[in-house]
Amino acid sequence: MTNHAEIIATEKQDAKGANPPIIWPQKANLLPKEIFVRPDVFEEELARIFYGKEWLMIAHEAEIPNIGDFKTTQVGRVPLLITRDNDGEINVYYNACSHRGVQLETATSGNKLRFRCPYHSWLFNAKGDLIGCPNKPGDFPSDFDKSNYPLDRPRMAIVHGLILVTFNPETPPIEEYLEGYIDKIAQVFGGDGNLRLLGAQKVVFHANWKTFHDNDTYHAGLLHTAFQMLNWSGGSGHQTANARGHRSYVGEVTLPEEVNRLKDPSLIEFKGEASECSSASVRLFPISGMTRHLNTIGIRFANPISVDETEVHYTYFGRAEDDEEMIRHRVRQASNLLGPCGMVSMEDAAVFHRLHTAGTTPGNAVFLKGVTDDHGIPEEFQQSDEAANLPGWEHYRQTMGYPKEQS
Ligand code: FES
Ligand SMILES: [Fe+2]
């Protein structure tokens, strides 16, 4: 079946079937809509962004707290295996046997210290060493040595427990890549990376990955009914955004004096010092991010599946020092507020889909809130400015090599 993305791609091809170049509008607050629906753009994004000079968030070490715990995931189409070995160290491997390249592990998560490839029974430990491979003397070349066949690894970094990888040797070191944002990540996590996994949900949005990542702060009080009901719109917060496309948000959350719209107001209770009641988030280019709101701590690990599918793992955390009561509270609050069906985020999926469906229409998307000069990108951003997304779009344009339209 032909989907709408393929239709528009075909319509735009010239007589030889070549795709026309993307020409970016001159004004800094405009985006060409076709980048959201063209399959050729998606393929180029995998190469230039997801396999390019970016660090990609793939897990938090609190997801695999015990020796032998593992998780599998993907960056673009590349499958990865994350293990905690018998020394307690975290390892990230390409999830592919070093013999003929079969995907080694298919479970999403589990606990084991040995991984057996089903094809020819090669056996690896959680450190990625090949520890067994059936063969008789004379079967293999005489210089065969198991130590030459470990699992292959991408570059890896850990920041406040957040595990990131890059496939490109030229990606800057993580400290440089996250300059200015390492402390902000700690702030979202409640001080440091000492977290405890409480649960996870997986969702596939029928929308392009950029639609998910571009979700702005302008919409929160307008789209989400619960934000209005609870009067959380506020306005005193602020955002930051840098030239690598990372952005952050910090805002106060004023608890309503009287909650008469919820049968059980404890759902939106804040446990802790009132002065600590706030909302904070960090979104790292290109796609993933983390949020703290009231007592919820969530990380959204996202991955582009195709031009019109985006998979998001919503993971929910508490602090390692939480008592049982606090854990119960966080579990109830987490997915019920900021999960894919949560009170203050459930409308997002519908809007992502509608944005994507109409991405086939001609013209540009426009950003206005917080824009003071439509040819320039502001440096200061208020709580609800959609302009905070513009530095990321300029980073995207440059990474993709799209020229600006000449006047
Ligand atoms: S491909 Fe894994 S053992 Fe042969
Ligand atoms: Fe939203």
mmCIF file of C-alpha atoms in Angstrom, residues 63-64 68-73 81-82 105-112 115 197 200 202:
data_model
loop_
_atom_site.group_PDB
_atom_site.id
_atom_site.type_symbol
_atom_site.label_atom_id
_atom_site.label_comp_id
_atom_site.label_asym_id
_atom_site.label_seq_id
_atom_site.Cartn_x
_atom_site.Cartn_y
_atom_site.Cartn_z
ATOM 1 C CA GLU A 63 17.444 0.145 34.024
ATOM 2 C CA ILE A 64 20.074 -2.563 34.487
ATOM 3 C CA GLY A 68 23.766 -9.813 34.503
ATOM 4 C CA ASP A 69 20.991 -7.326 33.670
ATOM 5 C CA PHE A 70 20.780 -6.385 30.005
ATOM 6 C CA LYS A 71 18.678 -4.251 27.678
ATOM 7 C CA THR A 72 18.424 -4.199 23.901
ATOM 8 C CA THR A 73 17.532 -1.186 21.827
ATOM 9 C CA LEU A 81 22.956 -4.682 23.429
ATOM 10 C CA ILE A 82 23.666 -3.061 26.803
ATOM 11 C CA GLU A 105 19.774 -11.107 21.675
ATOM 12 C CA THR A 106 16.110 -10.490 20.882
ATOM 13 C CA ALA A 107 14.602 -9.962 24.369
ATOM 14 C CA THR A 108 13.966 -6.320 25.289
ATOM 15 C CA SER A 109 15.545 -6.880 28.704
ATOM 16 C CA GLY A 110 16.484 -9.685 31.067
ATOM 17 C CA ASN A 111 19.282 -11.108 33.184
ATOM 18 C CA LYS A 112 22.038 -13.384 31.913
ATOM 19 C CA PHE A 115 24.673 -14.836 25.211
ATOM 20 C CA LEU A 197 13.688 2.200 37.658
ATOM 21 C CA ALA A 200 8.355 1.604 31.340
ATOM 22 C CA LYS A 202 6.573 1.620 24.719
#
